[in-house]
Amino acid sequence: EKGTYPHYMLKEIDEQPVVIRNIIQKYQDENGALTIDENIVSAMKEADRIYIIAAGTSNHAGLVGKQFIEKMAKVPVEVHISSEFGYNIPLLSKKPLFIFISQSGETADSRAVLVSVKEMGHKALTITNVPGSTLSREADHTLLLHAGPEIAVASTKAYTAQIAVLAILAEVTAKAKGLSLGFNLVQELGIVANAIEILCDSKEAYEDIARSFLATTRNAFFIGRGIDYYVGLEGALKLKEISYIQAEGFAGGELKHGTIALIEDGTPIIALATQESVNLSIRGNVKEVVARGANPCIIAMKGLEQEGDTFIIPEVHELLTPLISVIPLQLISYYAALHRDCDVDKPRNLAKSVTVE
Ligand code: F6R
């Protein structure tokens, strides 16, 4: 099934433009407008606060989803790690709606939370890639990712699919609430799919960076602000799980509060600059670490680029940048793992679905 691909991970990275186009189609009505089961839309409209519960990469997609739902649909959102929520339940709002994000739909930590919130009488929506999965069956509602089977342990296309579906959920909710977005999401997601295709076409560049930048390092840091910070968390998780490089994602402004002590001569820093509002401040953070010897790889969106940037990614709507800024990070991780002779599709100590708490 891998066809000509050496690994499922590379195949699944390359599938992302098709997945995004497929999702648009699956969620369009006969007039081309985005649409979602009306029971889900009512649940979104009635909620006074949304609680997103997810683990790992799905949790990182949830952080991006929070931005979408708050900015487009104007509903406050909290994002929680499944395994923490169970014994540390926050004070809930009067009409909460729970959204479980899970590629497999089988993650035990997430299921444990679902069981307890159902017992408390709350409503739940599961966003999953697997129809009929446990989390889908046990929740009140399901939205499918339509990403096709994800075989590699490291999640790639499920992450971008989760983000695309969350954007659609936010858009449809906004529309139902009579809020106007000022942009056409179908069109913008189409632009994203084309941009991912362009990014996937320059694999040698990512391979070169992985070779020159990450082949022998013990550690690496990802920095960004706002939505770029969330993508940095995902980039760090991807790199550590398949290449075993100690990697961490940090909010740019937080470096000076401790982390900057870790910077040594040659420490790789991967910085994301896709947001105009924080472009100058993240550039300032890059200067701070470079002054202490860090070796920077800067991924900037077209229009915000500066001399010396490593990758310029195509311009897309500012809310949707995670869908494309993650692509270089996935590919850099892939090639770093390859050059370090790691088992890309089956990293040590990990399973594709984690069915124990
Ligand atoms: C990382 C990865 C994991 C999963 C996590 C949740 O690449 O795949 O972090 O995202 O175990 O799994 P699901 O989404 O199946 O609940």
Short mmCIF file of N, CA and C in Angstrom, two decimals, residues 28 31 33 43 72-73 76 95 114 123-124 151 165 182 197 211 217 241 271 274 276 279 283 298-299 313 340:
data_model
loop_
_atom_site.label_atom_id
_atom_site.label_comp_id
_atom_site.label_asym_id
_atom_site.label_seq_id
_atom_site.Cartn_x
_atom_site.Cartn_y
_atom_site.Cartn_z
N GLN A 28 -19.42 20.14 1.90
CA GLN A 28 -20.14 21.13 1.10
C GLN A 28 -21.54 20.65 0.77
N ASN A 31 -25.02 23.57 -3.01
CA ASN A 31 -24.71 24.92 -3.52
C ASN A 31 -23.26 25.33 -3.28
N ALA A 33 -21.89 25.62 -0.33
CA ALA A 33 -21.67 26.21 1.00
C ALA A 33 -21.25 25.11 1.98
N ALA A 43 -25.79 22.43 19.03
CA ALA A 43 -25.00 22.21 20.25
C ALA A 43 -23.92 23.28 20.37
N MET A 72 -13.69 33.12 15.10
CA MET A 72 -14.77 33.11 14.09
C MET A 72 -16.14 33.01 14.75
N ALA A 73 -16.32 32.06 15.67
CA ALA A 73 -17.66 31.79 16.20
C ALA A 73 -17.91 32.50 17.53
N PRO A 76 -16.03 31.03 23.87
CA PRO A 76 -14.78 30.76 24.59
C PRO A 76 -14.45 29.27 24.62
N LYS A 95 -23.32 25.78 30.56
CA LYS A 95 -23.71 24.94 29.41
C LYS A 95 -22.48 24.55 28.60
N LEU A 114 -14.47 11.23 28.45
CA LEU A 114 -15.79 11.16 27.82
C LEU A 114 -16.78 10.44 28.74
N LYS A 123 -22.98 17.20 27.00
CA LYS A 123 -22.99 16.76 25.59
C LYS A 123 -21.56 16.70 25.05
N ALA A 124 -21.36 15.74 24.14
CA ALA A 124 -20.01 15.56 23.59
C ALA A 124 -20.04 15.33 22.08
N ILE A 151 -1.26 5.22 8.85
CA ILE A 151 -0.53 4.03 9.29
C ILE A 151 0.71 4.39 10.10
N VAL A 165 -11.11 20.51 9.64
CA VAL A 165 -12.48 20.25 10.11
C VAL A 165 -12.85 21.24 11.22
N GLY A 182 -15.79 37.70 6.78
CA GLY A 182 -14.96 38.54 5.93
C GLY A 182 -14.05 37.75 5.01
N GLU A 197 0.84 21.52 -1.66
CA GLU A 197 1.42 20.82 -2.82
C GLU A 197 2.77 21.42 -3.19
N ARG A 211 19.94 17.32 7.17
CA ARG A 211 21.30 16.78 7.16
C ARG A 211 22.29 17.75 7.80
N THR A 217 22.92 16.68 16.22
CA THR A 217 22.59 17.46 17.42
C THR A 217 21.92 16.61 18.50
N GLU A 241 9.63 12.39 18.58
CA GLU A 241 9.12 11.01 18.57
C GLU A 241 9.76 10.14 17.49
N ALA A 271 12.50 28.67 13.95
CA ALA A 271 11.57 29.75 14.30
C ALA A 271 10.50 29.87 13.23
N THR A 274 4.81 33.51 10.76
CA THR A 274 3.71 33.56 9.78
C THR A 274 2.68 34.62 10.11
N GLU A 276 1.74 38.53 10.95
CA GLU A 276 2.23 39.89 10.84
C GLU A 276 2.31 40.58 12.21
N ASN A 279 5.49 39.50 13.95
CA ASN A 279 6.70 39.27 13.14
C ASN A 279 7.92 39.94 13.77
N ARG A 283 11.16 38.04 15.50
CA ARG A 283 12.50 38.34 14.93
C ARG A 283 13.45 38.78 16.05
N ILE A 298 14.80 29.64 9.85
CA ILE A 298 13.61 30.49 9.98
C ILE A 298 12.62 30.17 8.86
N ILE A 299 11.40 29.88 9.26
CA ILE A 299 10.34 29.57 8.30
C ILE A 299 9.36 30.75 8.34
N ILE A 313 7.33 30.27 2.94
CA ILE A 313 6.16 29.46 2.59
C ILE A 313 5.11 30.36 1.94
N ARG A 340 19.35 9.67 10.81
CA ARG A 340 19.83 9.12 12.09
C ARG A 340 19.49 7.64 12.20
#
